[in-house]
Amino acid sequence: MKSAFSKSRPLAVAVTALIGLPVLLSGCGTTSASSTESVSEISVMDYYNNEPDKTFIGDALNACGTKAGVTIKRETVPGKSLISKVLQQSSSKTLPDVLMLDNPDLQQIAATGALAPLADFNISTADFAPGVLSAGTYKDKVYGLAPTVNTIALFYNKDILAKAGVTPPSTWDELEAAASKLTSGDQYGLAFNANPTYEGTWQFLPVMWSNGGNEKNIDTAETAQALQLWTDLVKNGSVSSSALNWTQADVKDQFLAGKAAMMVNGPWQIPSLDKQASLQYGVVKIPVREAGQTVVAPLGGEVWTVPQTGNKARQAKAAEVVACLNSDDNQLAMAKVRNTIPSKTTLAAKFAEENPKLATFTELVKTARARTGQLGEGWPAQATKIYTAIQTALTGKASPSEALKQAQGQ
């Protein structure tokens, strides 16, 4: 999902984990430029304006700036304001030298001509997971790379499931049976977010995509089957009807309070879960309709880009910083402190072994898909249709198939 999720972790731990970054930068990529202009400072804009990510990212940027021989002049803006500001800066030719974008927004900005292809600076894209490259690609050219990414999976309360004699589900039938058995009193078997925003769409995508559903046309039997699952879970009382309004943070709170035995959520919630020492939880892939189907989850994460500022020397330095952020050592360091996943497939096994709580997410990233991979700039409109259909079906205003048909026709 849009990765400006609320995350929390003691700042002292984060800073300690990043102390080694400057030492790790020897493997960072370099670029070349024809200009001989001396550049001592480059500007950077991102939306990591909340702690601890503000410090995490700031430390990494400064270390990469030092490696490139420049000072970083950084501006952080609220996530909801970033795209409007970027569009304004593009029209006034005041774009920063380095720009971070949430991966679903890259297509829109690249389409304006505001970004430079990373191949212009010889930045390597080798070993990046296919979904990561897709997220940073516009019309067959890579414009942005994400050092780390995220996705969603199924968290479960080990104690609650053990007491009920339930094993973590792997198919839809098992999920429905488990959620029903785990629902008792004020405890629901499962919690997910089905609110009328892109976040509601994001949480639905694993069941839709894994079942063969396609965002190009949601009026299909495969997507209707997925929406029927979501509808049945709410209708049967295994999922609270409040899911229609919950955010992913609300879902996490329900799980923490023991009011949900399982939840659909992402690794950014792990620090909050770990603060509750009594909570013993596990993470598995979101179940598929039939055993043997491949779980396809959505890819979240931010990409770093080099805007078309017209200054070749500054662009070259900016590209050095982008390459540095995406080096192997920095991917591993940032992933560990931010509870995200390195974007290079060659790093996956080592990372999963050293960070077992993130192993399921690491595996999911291998097959995760970019939301804009098929529709590009058309994704936001279709994402709106998907969450509209979810709301229509879950409130009983229409059957899942009819809700999808209505939404697709809008």
mmCIF file of C-alpha atoms in Angstrom:
data_model
loop_
_atom_site.group_PDB
_atom_site.id
_atom_site.type_symbol
_atom_site.label_atom_id
_atom_site.label_comp_id
_atom_site.label_asym_id
_atom_site.label_seq_id
_atom_site.Cartn_x
_atom_site.Cartn_y
_atom_site.Cartn_z
ATOM 1 C CA MET A 1 0.000 0.000 0.000
ATOM 2 C CA LYS A 2 0.960 3.555 -0.030
ATOM 3 C CA SER A 3 3.787 3.144 2.359
ATOM 4 C CA ALA A 4 3.334 6.212 4.438
ATOM 5 C CA PHE A 5 2.036 3.894 7.108
ATOM 6 C CA SER A 6 2.242 4.695 10.777
ATOM 7 C CA LYS A 7 5.305 2.950 12.134
ATOM 8 C CA SER A 8 6.908 3.129 15.542
ATOM 9 C CA ARG A 9 10.112 1.885 17.110
ATOM 10 C CA PRO A 10 12.375 3.256 19.836
ATOM 11 C CA LEU A 11 14.539 5.870 18.148
ATOM 12 C CA ALA A 12 17.657 4.930 20.051
ATOM 13 C CA VAL A 13 17.552 1.415 18.585
ATOM 14 C CA ALA A 14 17.074 2.772 15.084
ATOM 15 C CA VAL A 15 19.937 5.220 15.281
ATOM 16 C CA THR A 16 22.219 2.550 16.682
ATOM 17 C CA ALA A 17 21.336 0.246 13.801
ATOM 18 C CA LEU A 18 22.219 2.919 11.290
ATOM 19 C CA ILE A 19 25.512 3.975 12.814
ATOM 20 C CA GLY A 20 27.325 1.624 10.469
ATOM 21 C CA LEU A 21 25.862 3.093 7.313
ATOM 22 C CA PRO A 22 28.750 5.398 6.338
ATOM 23 C CA VAL A 23 31.138 2.460 6.598
ATOM 24 C CA LEU A 24 28.891 0.350 4.382
ATOM 25 C CA LEU A 25 28.831 2.741 1.468
ATOM 26 C CA SER A 26 31.870 1.405 -0.334
ATOM 27 C CA GLY A 27 29.609 -0.708 -2.514
ATOM 28 C CA CYS A 28 27.473 2.211 -3.746
ATOM 29 C CA GLY A 29 27.129 2.752 -7.473
ATOM 30 C CA THR A 30 28.577 5.743 -9.283
ATOM 31 C CA THR A 31 27.527 7.697 -12.347
ATOM 32 C CA SER A 32 29.180 9.930 -14.868
ATOM 33 C CA ALA A 33 28.386 13.349 -16.338
ATOM 34 C CA SER A 34 29.890 15.410 -19.100
ATOM 35 C CA SER A 35 29.701 18.630 -17.108
ATOM 36 C CA THR A 36 32.719 19.737 -15.096
ATOM 37 C CA GLU A 37 30.635 21.967 -12.835
ATOM 38 C CA SER A 38 31.446 21.553 -9.159
ATOM 39 C CA VAL A 39 28.453 20.521 -7.060
ATOM 40 C CA SER A 40 28.654 20.827 -3.281
ATOM 41 C CA GLU A 41 24.968 20.477 -2.338
ATOM 42 C CA ILE A 42 21.908 18.730 -3.712
ATOM 43 C CA SER A 43 18.276 19.019 -2.652
ATOM 44 C CA VAL A 44 16.088 16.070 -1.668
ATOM 45 C CA MET A 45 12.342 15.850 -1.064
ATOM 46 C CA ASP A 46 10.446 12.981 0.574
ATOM 47 C CA TYR A 47 7.407 12.392 2.772
ATOM 48 C CA TYR A 48 9.123 10.738 5.739
ATOM 49 C CA ASN A 49 8.186 13.595 8.060
ATOM 50 C CA ASN A 50 7.380 11.442 11.097
ATOM 51 C CA GLU A 51 9.733 9.646 13.438
ATOM 52 C CA PRO A 52 11.367 7.226 13.415
ATOM 53 C CA ASP A 53 11.505 7.106 9.606
ATOM 54 C CA LYS A 54 12.479 10.760 9.380
ATOM 55 C CA THR A 55 15.737 9.959 11.164
ATOM 56 C CA PHE A 56 16.251 6.565 9.481
ATOM 57 C CA ILE A 57 16.059 8.034 6.006
ATOM 58 C CA GLY A 58 17.893 11.210 6.943
ATOM 59 C CA ASP A 59 20.879 9.241 8.216
ATOM 60 C CA ALA A 60 21.015 7.154 5.052
ATOM 61 C CA LEU A 61 20.748 10.234 2.818
ATOM 62 C CA ASN A 62 23.494 12.063 4.669
ATOM 63 C CA ALA A 63 25.779 9.038 4.505
ATOM 64 C CA CYS A 64 25.214 8.701 0.769
ATOM 65 C CA GLY A 65 25.729 12.431 0.330
ATOM 66 C CA THR A 66 29.073 12.153 2.096
ATOM 67 C CA LYS A 67 30.071 9.321 -0.216
ATOM 68 C CA ALA A 68 29.101 11.450 -3.241
ATOM 69 C CA GLY A 69 30.947 14.478 -1.861
ATOM 70 C CA VAL A 70 27.859 16.637 -1.426
ATOM 71 C CA THR A 71 25.766 18.053 1.398
ATOM 72 C CA ILE A 72 22.113 17.000 1.481
ATOM 73 C CA LYS A 73 19.534 19.777 1.742
ATOM 74 C CA ARG A 74 16.423 17.848 2.674
ATOM 75 C CA GLU A 75 12.753 18.831 2.707
ATOM 76 C CA THR A 76 10.084 16.555 4.158
ATOM 77 C CA VAL A 77 6.421 17.153 3.349
ATOM 78 C CA PRO A 78 3.185 15.413 4.413
ATOM 79 C CA GLY A 79 2.377 12.459 2.193
ATOM 80 C CA LYS A 80 -0.988 13.859 1.119
ATOM 81 C CA SER A 81 0.704 17.054 -0.098
ATOM 82 C CA LEU A 82 3.619 15.521 -1.993
ATOM 83 C CA ILE A 83 2.119 14.972 -5.440
ATOM 84 C CA SER A 84 0.444 18.374 -5.690
ATOM 85 C CA LYS A 85 3.723 19.987 -4.664
ATOM 86 C CA VAL A 86 5.696 17.949 -7.199
ATOM 87 C CA LEU A 87 3.333 18.937 -9.994
ATOM 88 C CA GLN A 88 3.641 22.598 -9.029
ATOM 89 C CA GLN A 89 7.420 22.381 -8.918
ATOM 90 C CA SER A 90 7.492 20.611 -12.259
ATOM 91 C CA SER A 91 5.549 23.411 -13.932
ATOM 92 C CA SER A 92 7.720 26.080 -12.304
ATOM 93 C CA LYS A 93 10.957 24.136 -12.975
ATOM 94 C CA THR A 94 11.904 24.059 -9.293
ATOM 95 C CA LEU A 95 12.048 20.298 -8.752
ATOM 96 C CA PRO A 96 14.543 18.928 -6.208
ATOM 97 C CA ASP A 97 17.615 17.017 -7.350
ATOM 98 C CA VAL A 98 16.412 13.789 -5.712
ATOM 99 C CA LEU A 99 12.720 12.981 -5.340
ATOM 100 C CA MET A 100 11.049 10.166 -3.424
ATOM 101 C CA LEU A 101 7.643 8.964 -4.640
ATOM 102 C CA ASP A 102 5.209 6.366 -3.374
ATOM 103 C CA ASN A 103 5.460 3.712 -6.067
ATOM 104 C CA PRO A 104 1.864 4.020 -7.404
ATOM 105 C CA ASP A 105 2.499 7.733 -8.055
ATOM 106 C CA LEU A 106 5.575 7.271 -10.239
ATOM 107 C CA GLN A 107 3.582 6.692 -13.416
ATOM 108 C CA GLN A 108 1.728 9.987 -13.087
ATOM 109 C CA ILE A 109 4.905 11.992 -12.538
ATOM 110 C CA ALA A 110 6.954 10.186 -15.191
ATOM 111 C CA ALA A 111 4.186 10.827 -17.716
ATOM 112 C CA THR A 112 4.724 14.576 -17.332
ATOM 113 C CA GLY A 113 8.358 14.256 -18.409
ATOM 114 C CA ALA A 114 9.564 15.402 -15.003
ATOM 115 C CA LEU A 115 11.841 12.406 -14.373
ATOM 116 C CA ALA A 116 15.039 11.142 -15.985
ATOM 117 C CA PRO A 117 15.441 7.442 -16.894
ATOM 118 C CA LEU A 118 17.942 5.890 -14.496
ATOM 119 C CA ALA A 119 19.707 4.212 -17.410
ATOM 120 C CA ASP A 120 20.966 7.684 -18.356
ATOM 121 C CA PHE A 121 23.224 7.462 -15.297
ATOM 122 C CA ASN A 122 24.227 3.811 -15.611
ATOM 123 C CA ILE A 123 22.411 2.862 -12.415
ATOM 124 C CA SER A 124 22.190 -0.910 -12.263
ATOM 125 C CA THR A 125 18.776 -2.537 -11.968
ATOM 126 C CA ALA A 126 20.190 -6.065 -11.766
ATOM 127 C CA ASP A 127 18.714 -8.484 -9.216
ATOM 128 C CA PHE A 128 15.732 -6.305 -8.280
ATOM 129 C CA ALA A 129 12.514 -8.280 -7.812
ATOM 130 C CA PRO A 130 10.290 -8.085 -10.922
ATOM 131 C CA GLY A 131 7.518 -6.302 -9.039
ATOM 132 C CA VAL A 132 9.951 -3.688 -7.761
ATOM 133 C CA LEU A 133 11.185 -2.914 -11.267
ATOM 134 C CA SER A 134 7.627 -2.811 -12.551
ATOM 135 C CA ALA A 135 6.713 -0.290 -9.858
ATOM 136 C CA GLY A 136 9.514 2.003 -10.998
ATOM 137 C CA THR A 137 8.937 1.611 -14.718
ATOM 138 C CA TYR A 138 7.039 3.835 -17.141
ATOM 139 C CA LYS A 139 6.810 2.937 -20.836
ATOM 140 C CA ASP A 140 9.600 0.380 -20.572
ATOM 141 C CA LYS A 141 12.066 2.712 -18.872
ATOM 142 C CA VAL A 142 13.024 2.542 -15.199
ATOM 143 C CA TYR A 143 12.640 5.927 -13.522
ATOM 144 C CA GLY A 144 12.751 4.936 -9.854
ATOM 145 C CA LEU A 145 14.186 2.274 -7.555
ATOM 146 C CA ALA A 146 13.059 1.292 -4.071
ATOM 147 C CA PRO A 147 15.743 0.234 -1.580
ATOM 148 C CA THR A 148 13.129 -1.650 0.444
ATOM 149 C CA VAL A 149 9.505 -2.656 -0.056
ATOM 150 C CA ASN A 150 6.602 -4.159 1.851
ATOM 151 C CA THR A 151 3.392 -6.118 1.354
ATOM 152 C CA ILE A 152 0.661 -7.726 3.454
ATOM 153 C CA ALA A 153 0.103 -11.139 5.021
ATOM 154 C CA LEU A 154 -2.028 -12.906 7.633
ATOM 155 C CA PHE A 155 -1.047 -12.400 11.277
ATOM 156 C CA TYR A 156 -2.463 -14.809 13.863
ATOM 157 C CA ASN A 157 -2.514 -14.933 17.654
ATOM 158 C CA LYS A 158 -0.738 -18.171 18.544
ATOM 159 C CA ASP A 159 -2.342 -18.535 21.981
ATOM 160 C CA ILE A 160 -5.897 -17.950 20.769
ATOM 161 C CA LEU A 161 -5.526 -20.384 17.859
ATOM 162 C CA ALA A 162 -3.885 -23.035 20.047
ATOM 163 C CA LYS A 163 -6.643 -22.790 22.665
ATOM 164 C CA ALA A 164 -9.274 -23.261 19.963
ATOM 165 C CA GLY A 165 -7.379 -26.083 18.307
ATOM 166 C CA VAL A 166 -7.058 -24.136 15.083
ATOM 167 C CA THR A 167 -4.060 -24.195 12.747
ATOM 168 C CA PRO A 168 -3.194 -21.197 10.540
ATOM 169 C CA PRO A 169 -5.331 -21.443 7.379
ATOM 170 C CA SER A 170 -3.897 -21.744 3.880
ATOM 171 C CA THR A 171 -7.097 -21.951 1.794
ATOM 172 C CA TRP A 172 -10.322 -19.955 1.738
ATOM 173 C CA ASP A 173 -12.328 -22.853 3.164
ATOM 174 C CA GLU A 174 -9.856 -23.184 6.002
ATOM 175 C CA LEU A 175 -9.942 -19.431 6.567
ATOM 176 C CA GLU A 176 -13.731 -19.336 6.807
ATOM 177 C CA ALA A 177 -13.809 -22.345 9.129
ATOM 178 C CA ALA A 178 -11.049 -20.946 11.343
ATOM 179 C CA ALA A 179 -12.553 -17.462 11.487
ATOM 180 C CA SER A 180 -15.942 -18.909 12.434
ATOM 181 C CA LYS A 181 -14.521 -21.109 15.183
ATOM 182 C CA LEU A 182 -12.424 -18.242 16.556
ATOM 183 C CA THR A 183 -15.396 -15.857 16.758
ATOM 184 C CA SER A 184 -16.830 -15.711 20.260
ATOM 185 C CA GLY A 185 -18.302 -12.928 22.359
ATOM 186 C CA ASP A 186 -16.501 -9.702 21.521
ATOM 187 C CA GLN A 187 -13.723 -11.595 19.770
ATOM 188 C CA TYR A 188 -13.858 -11.850 15.984
ATOM 189 C CA GLY A 189 -12.020 -14.503 14.055
ATOM 190 C CA LEU A 190 -10.513 -12.084 11.555
ATOM 191 C CA ALA A 191 -9.990 -8.370 11.014
ATOM 192 C CA PHE A 192 -9.289 -6.601 7.752
ATOM 193 C CA ASN A 193 -9.740 -3.126 6.334
ATOM 194 C CA ALA A 194 -12.486 -2.653 3.749
ATOM 195 C CA ASN A 195 -12.830 1.120 3.938
ATOM 196 C CA PRO A 196 -13.638 3.257 0.883
ATOM 197 C CA THR A 197 -10.058 4.304 0.126
ATOM 198 C CA TYR A 198 -7.081 2.883 -1.743
ATOM 199 C CA GLU A 199 -6.219 1.114 1.514
ATOM 200 C CA GLY A 200 -9.413 -0.942 1.251
ATOM 201 C CA THR A 201 -8.470 -1.907 -2.300
ATOM 202 C CA TRP A 202 -4.914 -2.751 -1.219
ATOM 203 C CA GLN A 203 -6.130 -5.262 1.375
ATOM 204 C CA PHE A 204 -8.467 -6.949 -1.098
ATOM 205 C CA LEU A 205 -5.880 -7.391 -3.850
ATOM 206 C CA PRO A 206 -4.267 -10.608 -2.497
ATOM 207 C CA VAL A 207 -7.523 -12.592 -2.666
ATOM 208 C CA MET A 208 -8.425 -11.018 -6.011
ATOM 209 C CA TRP A 209 -5.041 -11.443 -7.703
ATOM 210 C CA SER A 210 -4.245 -14.873 -6.265
ATOM 211 C CA ASN A 211 -7.562 -16.122 -7.673
ATOM 212 C CA GLY A 212 -6.783 -14.825 -11.158
ATOM 213 C CA GLY A 213 -8.704 -11.565 -10.922
ATOM 214 C CA ASN A 214 -7.510 -8.697 -13.081
ATOM 215 C CA GLU A 215 -7.699 -4.975 -12.399
ATOM 216 C CA LYS A 216 -8.245 -4.203 -16.078
ATOM 217 C CA ASN A 217 -11.739 -5.626 -15.763
ATOM 218 C CA ILE A 218 -13.149 -6.425 -12.328
ATOM 219 C CA ASP A 219 -16.434 -7.770 -13.719
ATOM 220 C CA THR A 220 -15.189 -11.376 -13.820
ATOM 221 C CA ALA A 221 -16.026 -14.626 -12.054
ATOM 222 C CA GLU A 222 -12.572 -14.751 -10.418
ATOM 223 C CA THR A 223 -12.929 -11.339 -8.779
ATOM 224 C CA ALA A 224 -16.543 -12.072 -7.835
ATOM 225 C CA GLN A 225 -15.392 -15.199 -6.009
ATOM 226 C CA ALA A 226 -12.877 -13.131 -4.059
ATOM 227 C CA LEU A 227 -15.451 -10.497 -3.145
ATOM 228 C CA GLN A 228 -17.890 -13.241 -2.148
ATOM 229 C CA LEU A 229 -15.301 -14.443 0.378
ATOM 230 C CA TRP A 230 -14.975 -10.954 1.886
ATOM 231 C CA THR A 231 -18.776 -10.582 1.928
ATOM 232 C CA ASP A 232 -19.417 -13.959 3.530
ATOM 233 C CA LEU A 233 -16.887 -13.320 6.302
ATOM 234 C CA VAL A 234 -18.686 -10.110 7.261
ATOM 235 C CA LYS A 235 -22.203 -11.506 6.740
ATOM 236 C CA ASN A 236 -21.432 -14.567 8.880
ATOM 237 C CA GLY A 237 -20.094 -12.400 11.700
ATOM 238 C CA SER A 238 -16.520 -13.655 11.520
ATOM 239 C CA VAL A 239 -15.386 -10.132 10.601
ATOM 240 C CA SER A 240 -16.857 -7.039 12.231
ATOM 241 C CA SER A 241 -18.960 -4.798 10.010
ATOM 242 C CA SER A 242 -16.759 -1.991 11.355
ATOM 243 C CA ALA A 243 -14.213 -3.205 8.807
ATOM 244 C CA LEU A 244 -16.089 -0.963 6.378
ATOM 245 C CA ASN A 245 -14.558 2.025 8.157
ATOM 246 C CA TRP A 246 -11.379 0.675 9.738
ATOM 247 C CA THR A 247 -7.905 1.733 8.717
ATOM 248 C CA GLN A 248 -5.005 -0.699 8.885
ATOM 249 C CA ALA A 249 -4.007 0.944 12.167
ATOM 250 C CA ASP A 250 -7.493 0.178 13.522
ATOM 251 C CA VAL A 251 -7.121 -3.438 12.425
ATOM 252 C CA LYS A 252 -3.826 -3.635 14.302
ATOM 253 C CA ASP A 253 -5.460 -2.202 17.432
ATOM 254 C CA GLN A 254 -8.185 -4.849 17.304
ATOM 255 C CA PHE A 255 -5.548 -7.557 17.067
ATOM 256 C CA LEU A 256 -3.510 -6.079 19.898
ATOM 257 C CA ALA A 257 -6.582 -5.899 22.122
ATOM 258 C CA GLY A 258 -7.375 -9.569 21.526
ATOM 259 C CA LYS A 259 -10.597 -8.667 19.725
ATOM 260 C CA ALA A 260 -9.384 -10.302 16.509
ATOM 261 C CA ALA A 261 -7.659 -13.682 16.426
ATOM 262 C CA MET A 262 -6.228 -13.028 12.959
ATOM 263 C CA MET A 263 -5.658 -9.944 10.848
ATOM 264 C CA VAL A 264 -4.548 -8.870 7.395
ATOM 265 C CA ASN A 265 -1.732 -6.352 7.791
ATOM 266 C CA GLY A 266 1.849 -5.435 6.997
ATOM 267 C CA PRO A 267 5.298 -5.580 8.614
ATOM 268 C CA TRP A 268 5.183 -1.911 9.627
ATOM 269 C CA GLN A 269 2.931 -3.069 12.497
ATOM 270 C CA ILE A 270 5.575 -5.368 13.986
ATOM 271 C CA PRO A 271 7.148 -2.757 16.306
ATOM 272 C CA SER A 272 3.752 -2.078 17.902
ATOM 273 C CA LEU A 273 3.030 -5.781 18.249
ATOM 274 C CA ASP A 274 6.429 -6.441 19.823
ATOM 275 C CA LYS A 275 5.809 -3.813 22.486
ATOM 276 C CA GLN A 276 3.131 -6.089 23.957
ATOM 277 C CA ALA A 277 5.313 -8.753 25.510
ATOM 278 C CA SER A 278 2.393 -11.077 26.244
ATOM 279 C CA LEU A 279 1.383 -11.263 22.578
ATOM 280 C CA GLN A 280 2.676 -14.320 20.755
ATOM 281 C CA TYR A 281 1.965 -14.078 17.060
ATOM 282 C CA GLY A 282 2.857 -15.716 13.787
ATOM 283 C CA VAL A 283 2.652 -14.647 10.148
ATOM 284 C CA VAL A 284 1.570 -16.709 7.135
ATOM 285 C CA LYS A 285 0.616 -15.917 3.563
ATOM 286 C CA ILE A 286 -2.946 -14.806 2.919
ATOM 287 C CA PRO A 287 -4.920 -17.956 2.011
ATOM 288 C CA VAL A 288 -5.747 -18.868 -1.601
ATOM 289 C CA ARG A 289 -9.036 -20.290 -2.903
ATOM 290 C CA GLU A 290 -7.531 -23.635 -3.859
ATOM 291 C CA ALA A 291 -4.367 -25.296 -2.634
ATOM 292 C CA GLY A 292 -1.603 -24.845 -5.161
ATOM 293 C CA GLN A 293 -2.511 -21.341 -6.260
ATOM 294 C CA THR A 294 0.315 -18.803 -6.025
ATOM 295 C CA VAL A 295 -0.209 -16.006 -3.535
ATOM 296 C CA VAL A 296 0.074 -12.684 -5.353
ATOM 297 C CA ALA A 297 0.209 -9.716 -2.997
ATOM 298 C CA PRO A 298 0.479 -5.982 -3.747
ATOM 299 C CA LEU A 299 3.860 -4.297 -3.520
ATOM 300 C CA GLY A 300 4.248 -1.292 -1.260
ATOM 301 C CA GLY A 301 7.256 0.965 -0.945
ATOM 302 C CA GLU A 302 8.782 4.222 -2.095
ATOM 303 C CA VAL A 303 10.994 4.768 -5.122
ATOM 304 C CA TRP A 304 13.818 7.279 -5.414
ATOM 305 C CA THR A 305 14.104 9.234 -8.656
ATOM 306 C CA VAL A 306 16.252 11.822 -10.428
ATOM 307 C CA PRO A 307 14.108 14.720 -11.707
ATOM 308 C CA GLN A 308 14.808 16.526 -14.974
ATOM 309 C CA THR A 309 16.238 19.724 -13.486
ATOM 310 C CA GLY A 310 18.245 20.697 -16.554
ATOM 311 C CA ASN A 311 21.514 20.693 -14.597
ATOM 312 C CA LYS A 312 23.525 17.672 -15.718
ATOM 313 C CA ALA A 313 26.168 17.947 -13.021
ATOM 314 C CA ARG A 314 23.589 18.067 -10.236
ATOM 315 C CA GLN A 315 21.645 15.220 -11.828
ATOM 316 C CA ALA A 316 24.808 13.130 -11.895
ATOM 317 C CA LYS A 317 25.370 13.695 -8.172
ATOM 318 C CA ALA A 318 21.706 13.000 -7.472
ATOM 319 C CA ALA A 319 22.026 9.719 -9.344
ATOM 320 C CA GLU A 320 25.019 8.768 -7.188
ATOM 321 C CA VAL A 321 22.854 9.217 -4.112
ATOM 322 C CA VAL A 322 20.004 7.159 -5.599
ATOM 323 C CA ALA A 323 22.435 4.380 -6.527
ATOM 324 C CA CYS A 324 23.955 4.496 -3.057
ATOM 325 C CA LEU A 325 20.569 4.205 -1.318
ATOM 326 C CA ASN A 326 19.944 1.079 -3.371
ATOM 327 C CA SER A 327 23.273 -0.631 -2.664
ATOM 328 C CA ASP A 328 23.155 -4.096 -1.099
ATOM 329 C CA ASP A 329 24.503 -2.976 2.249
ATOM 330 C CA ASN A 330 22.102 -0.060 2.547
ATOM 331 C CA GLN A 331 19.122 -2.183 1.496
ATOM 332 C CA LEU A 332 19.897 -4.630 4.290
ATOM 333 C CA ALA A 333 20.551 -1.918 6.869
ATOM 334 C CA MET A 334 17.390 0.060 6.102
ATOM 335 C CA ALA A 335 15.213 -3.035 5.841
ATOM 336 C CA LYS A 336 16.280 -4.200 9.279
ATOM 337 C CA VAL A 337 15.621 -0.934 11.091
ATOM 338 C CA ARG A 338 12.402 -0.150 9.194
ATOM 339 C CA ASN A 339 10.799 -3.628 9.177
ATOM 340 C CA THR A 340 10.735 -3.656 5.392
ATOM 341 C CA ILE A 341 12.143 -6.038 2.788
ATOM 342 C CA PRO A 342 15.272 -5.591 0.625
ATOM 343 C CA SER A 343 14.310 -5.138 -3.023
ATOM 344 C CA LYS A 344 17.020 -7.353 -4.483
ATOM 345 C CA THR A 345 16.162 -11.037 -4.746
ATOM 346 C CA THR A 346 19.780 -11.985 -4.090
ATOM 347 C CA LEU A 347 19.471 -10.542 -0.579
ATOM 348 C CA ALA A 348 16.218 -12.325 0.319
ATOM 349 C CA ALA A 349 17.568 -15.577 1.773
ATOM 350 C CA LYS A 350 20.137 -13.886 3.990
ATOM 351 C CA PHE A 351 17.643 -11.299 5.200
ATOM 352 C CA ALA A 352 14.920 -13.853 5.987
ATOM 353 C CA GLU A 353 17.381 -15.979 7.946
ATOM 354 C CA GLU A 354 18.547 -13.012 10.017
ATOM 355 C CA ASN A 355 15.047 -11.547 10.463
ATOM 356 C CA PRO A 356 12.644 -14.493 10.901
ATOM 357 C CA LYS A 357 9.616 -12.328 11.711
ATOM 358 C CA LEU A 358 9.925 -10.865 8.227
ATOM 359 C CA ALA A 359 10.529 -14.185 6.451
ATOM 360 C CA THR A 360 6.950 -14.538 5.160
ATOM 361 C CA PHE A 361 6.974 -11.011 3.767
ATOM 362 C CA THR A 362 10.356 -11.629 2.170
ATOM 363 C CA GLU A 363 8.942 -14.669 0.396
ATOM 364 C CA LEU A 364 5.828 -12.772 -0.721
ATOM 365 C CA VAL A 365 7.855 -9.974 -2.304
ATOM 366 C CA LYS A 366 9.191 -12.466 -4.857
ATOM 367 C CA THR A 367 5.756 -12.683 -6.488
ATOM 368 C CA ALA A 368 4.298 -9.351 -5.366
ATOM 369 C CA ARG A 369 2.869 -7.090 -8.057
ATOM 370 C CA ALA A 370 3.008 -3.361 -8.578
ATOM 371 C CA ARG A 371 -0.460 -1.835 -8.581
ATOM 372 C CA THR A 372 0.377 0.238 -11.635
ATOM 373 C CA GLY A 373 2.010 -2.646 -13.507
ATOM 374 C CA GLN A 374 -0.884 -3.158 -15.929
ATOM 375 C CA LEU A 375 -2.777 0.116 -15.861
ATOM 376 C CA GLY A 376 -0.080 2.713 -15.283
ATOM 377 C CA GLU A 377 -1.702 6.106 -14.865
ATOM 378 C CA GLY A 378 -5.118 4.427 -15.017
ATOM 379 C CA TRP A 379 -4.646 2.611 -11.706
ATOM 380 C CA PRO A 380 -6.235 5.226 -9.363
ATOM 381 C CA ALA A 381 -9.521 5.202 -11.273
ATOM 382 C CA GLN A 382 -9.714 1.418 -11.220
ATOM 383 C CA ALA A 383 -8.668 1.240 -7.559
ATOM 384 C CA THR A 384 -11.641 3.503 -6.811
ATOM 385 C CA LYS A 385 -13.952 1.112 -8.669
ATOM 386 C CA ILE A 386 -12.631 -1.807 -6.621
ATOM 387 C CA TYR A 387 -13.211 -0.231 -3.213
ATOM 388 C CA THR A 388 -16.601 1.047 -4.364
ATOM 389 C CA ALA A 389 -17.631 -2.502 -5.268
ATOM 390 C CA ILE A 390 -16.347 -3.786 -1.922
ATOM 391 C CA GLN A 391 -18.437 -1.258 -0.036
ATOM 392 C CA THR A 392 -21.525 -2.013 -2.124
ATOM 393 C CA ALA A 393 -21.255 -5.769 -1.577
ATOM 394 C CA LEU A 394 -20.343 -5.691 2.103
ATOM 395 C CA THR A 395 -23.248 -3.375 2.943
ATOM 396 C CA GLY A 396 -25.660 -5.719 1.160
ATOM 397 C CA LYS A 397 -26.719 -3.215 -1.483
ATOM 398 C CA ALA A 398 -25.878 -5.686 -4.238
ATOM 399 C CA SER A 399 -24.418 -9.143 -4.694
ATOM 400 C CA PRO A 400 -20.656 -9.297 -5.216
ATOM 401 C CA SER A 401 -21.017 -9.984 -8.935
ATOM 402 C CA GLU A 402 -23.549 -7.190 -9.400
ATOM 403 C CA ALA A 403 -21.480 -4.757 -7.315
ATOM 404 C CA LEU A 404 -18.439 -5.436 -9.499
ATOM 405 C CA LYS A 405 -20.471 -5.081 -12.682
ATOM 406 C CA GLN A 406 -21.873 -1.733 -11.525
ATOM 407 C CA ALA A 407 -18.469 -0.432 -10.481
ATOM 408 C CA GLN A 408 -16.736 -1.539 -13.674
ATOM 409 C CA GLY A 409 -19.355 0.266 -15.709
ATOM 410 C CA GLN A 410 -18.868 3.581 -13.935
#
